[in-house]
Amino acid sequence: MKSISSNNPKDKLIFALDAAGYEEALSWIDLLSGHVGMFKIGKELFTSVGPKIIEIIKQRERRVFLDLKFHDIPNTVARAAEAAVALNVDIFNVHAAGGSRMMRETVDAVAACAGRRGIKSPVVLAVTVLTSLNNSDLLEIGFEKTTDELVMHLAKMAHLAGVTGVVASPRDIAAIRSACGKDFVIVTPGIRSTDEPVKDDQKRTLSAFEAIRAGADYVVVGRPIRNAPDPIAACCRIIDEITSGLASREST
Ligand code: C5P
């Protein structure tokens, strides 16, 4: 696996590069490259501008989380994963609901492909239950477990299938850490400052300090940086919180 684990608090901050087009993305990359550890590229940006945005980030020696949440038959996801390895991304993700075989074939294909290329494997994360789904949504699509039960079930399944970690909402960090062990990578979105709460669609939020203290390895932050009057100052504040969260975790 790519050795992306680092004790540098800045490396634990992933900026959600939720930009609509190339120019906007580029201006954020130029502004924040010295202030965040990684850029997360989602479906909107990747679909509109394609792989060149990854090259731009790599030229600035920053890391890339390709957040495309692959979910398909095992062969298709494994081939898409090899394409992600070829793009030299540091993290990418799949839906755990694609099943153990899909995750296992993906992890194996990634290791083999990275080996052939002589590069480190990217971290493969599993998405458990989308935070937009509640218990009645799950019932509607035929799942009888609650969201909490299904998150834990899928996280354990992903762990057993050899996936490196999960994307986990703030409220699931502690339970996943305790069920899947200290080496399982936990990446947490839904980060909001307790001092200046942002009113938007994130419902279950924690501060970066709380998320890191609870056991997250990385925090994903978008709007609290993008909408801040001074985005660089916002990054610095979050990095300070990560530093305090790490110290608090070590002292307990
Ligand atoms: O702007 P904000 O800080 O809410 O951005 C969070 C990022 O993390 C967005 O790119 C969002 O799509 C992503 N995300 C999330 N919740 C999840 C999974 C991903 O907010 N459960």
Coordinates of C-alpha atoms in Angstrom, one line a residue, residues 45-155:
L45 CA -15.1 17.3 -11.4
F46 CA -13.7 14.1 -12.8
T47 CA -16.6 13.7 -15.2
S48 CA -16.3 17.2 -16.4
V49 CA -12.5 17.6 -16.7
G50 CA -11.1 14.0 -16.6
P51 CA -7.6 12.7 -15.5
K52 CA -5.7 15.9 -16.3
I53 CA -6.7 17.4 -13.0
I54 CA -4.9 14.5 -11.2
E55 CA -1.7 15.3 -13.2
I56 CA -2.0 19.0 -12.2
I57 CA -2.2 18.0 -8.5
K58 CA 0.7 15.5 -8.9
Q59 CA 2.9 18.1 -10.5
R60 CA 2.4 20.1 -7.3
E61 CA 3.5 17.1 -5.3
R62 CA 0.2 16.8 -3.5
R63 CA -1.7 13.6 -3.1
V64 CA -5.0 12.6 -4.7
F65 CA -8.1 10.8 -3.3
L66 CA -10.2 9.7 -6.3
D67 CA -13.7 9.6 -4.9
L68 CA -15.7 7.8 -7.6
K69 CA -17.2 5.1 -5.4
F70 CA -17.0 2.2 -7.8
H71 CA -19.9 -0.3 -7.6
D72 CA -20.2 -2.9 -10.3
I73 CA -19.5 -6.6 -11.1
P74 CA -16.1 -7.7 -9.7
N75 CA -14.3 -7.7 -13.1
T76 CA -15.4 -4.2 -14.0
V77 CA -14.4 -2.7 -10.7
A78 CA -11.1 -4.5 -10.7
R79 CA -10.3 -3.1 -14.2
A80 CA -11.4 0.4 -13.1
A81 CA -9.2 0.1 -10.1
E82 CA -6.2 -0.8 -12.3
A83 CA -7.0 2.4 -14.3
A84 CA -6.9 4.3 -11.0
V85 CA -3.5 2.8 -10.2
A86 CA -2.3 3.9 -13.7
L87 CA -3.3 7.5 -12.7
N88 CA -1.1 7.2 -9.6
V89 CA -3.9 8.2 -7.2
D90 CA -3.1 7.7 -3.5
I91 CA -6.6 6.7 -2.4
F92 CA -9.7 5.6 -4.3
N93 CA -12.9 3.9 -3.1
V94 CA -15.5 1.3 -3.8
H95 CA -19.0 0.6 -2.4
A96 CA -18.8 -2.2 0.2
A97 CA -22.3 -3.2 -1.0
G98 CA -20.7 -4.5 -4.2
G99 CA -19.8 -7.6 -2.1
S100 CA -16.7 -9.3 -0.7
R101 CA -15.7 -10.8 -4.0
M102 CA -15.8 -7.5 -5.7
M103 CA -13.6 -5.9 -2.9
R104 CA -11.2 -8.9 -2.8
E105 CA -10.7 -9.0 -6.6
T106 CA -10.2 -5.2 -6.6
V107 CA -7.6 -5.3 -3.8
D108 CA -5.7 -8.2 -5.6
A109 CA -5.8 -6.4 -9.0
V110 CA -4.5 -3.2 -7.4
A111 CA -1.6 -5.0 -5.7
A112 CA -0.7 -6.9 -9.0
C113 CA -1.0 -3.8 -11.1
A114 CA 1.1 -1.6 -8.8
G115 CA 3.7 -4.4 -8.6
R116 CA 4.0 -4.6 -12.4
R117 CA 4.4 -0.8 -12.5
G118 CA 6.9 -0.8 -9.6
I119 CA 4.8 1.7 -7.6
K120 CA 3.1 1.4 -4.2
S121 CA -0.6 0.4 -4.2
P122 CA -3.1 3.1 -3.4
V123 CA -5.2 2.9 -0.3
V124 CA -8.5 1.2 -1.2
L125 CA -11.4 2.5 0.9
A126 CA -14.9 1.1 1.2
V127 CA -18.0 3.2 1.4
T128 CA -20.5 1.6 3.8
V129 CA -23.9 3.4 3.9
L130 CA -24.3 6.7 2.2
T131 CA -25.1 9.3 4.9
S132 CA -28.0 10.5 2.8
L133 CA -29.8 7.2 3.6
N134 CA -31.9 6.7 6.7
N135 CA -33.6 3.6 8.1
S136 CA -36.7 3.9 6.0
D137 CA -34.6 4.4 2.8
L138 CA -32.8 1.1 3.6
L139 CA -36.1 -0.7 4.1
E140 CA -37.4 0.6 0.8
I141 CA -34.4 -0.9 -1.0
G142 CA -34.8 -4.1 0.9
F143 CA -32.2 -3.9 3.7
E144 CA -33.7 -4.9 7.1
K145 CA -30.8 -3.6 9.2
T146 CA -30.7 -0.1 10.6
T147 CA -28.1 2.3 9.2
D148 CA -25.9 1.8 12.2
E149 CA -26.1 -2.0 12.0
L150 CA -25.4 -2.0 8.2
V151 CA -22.5 0.4 8.6
M152 CA -20.8 -2.0 11.1
H153 CA -21.7 -5.1 9.0
L154 CA -20.2 -3.6 5.8
A155 CA -17.1 -2.2 7.6

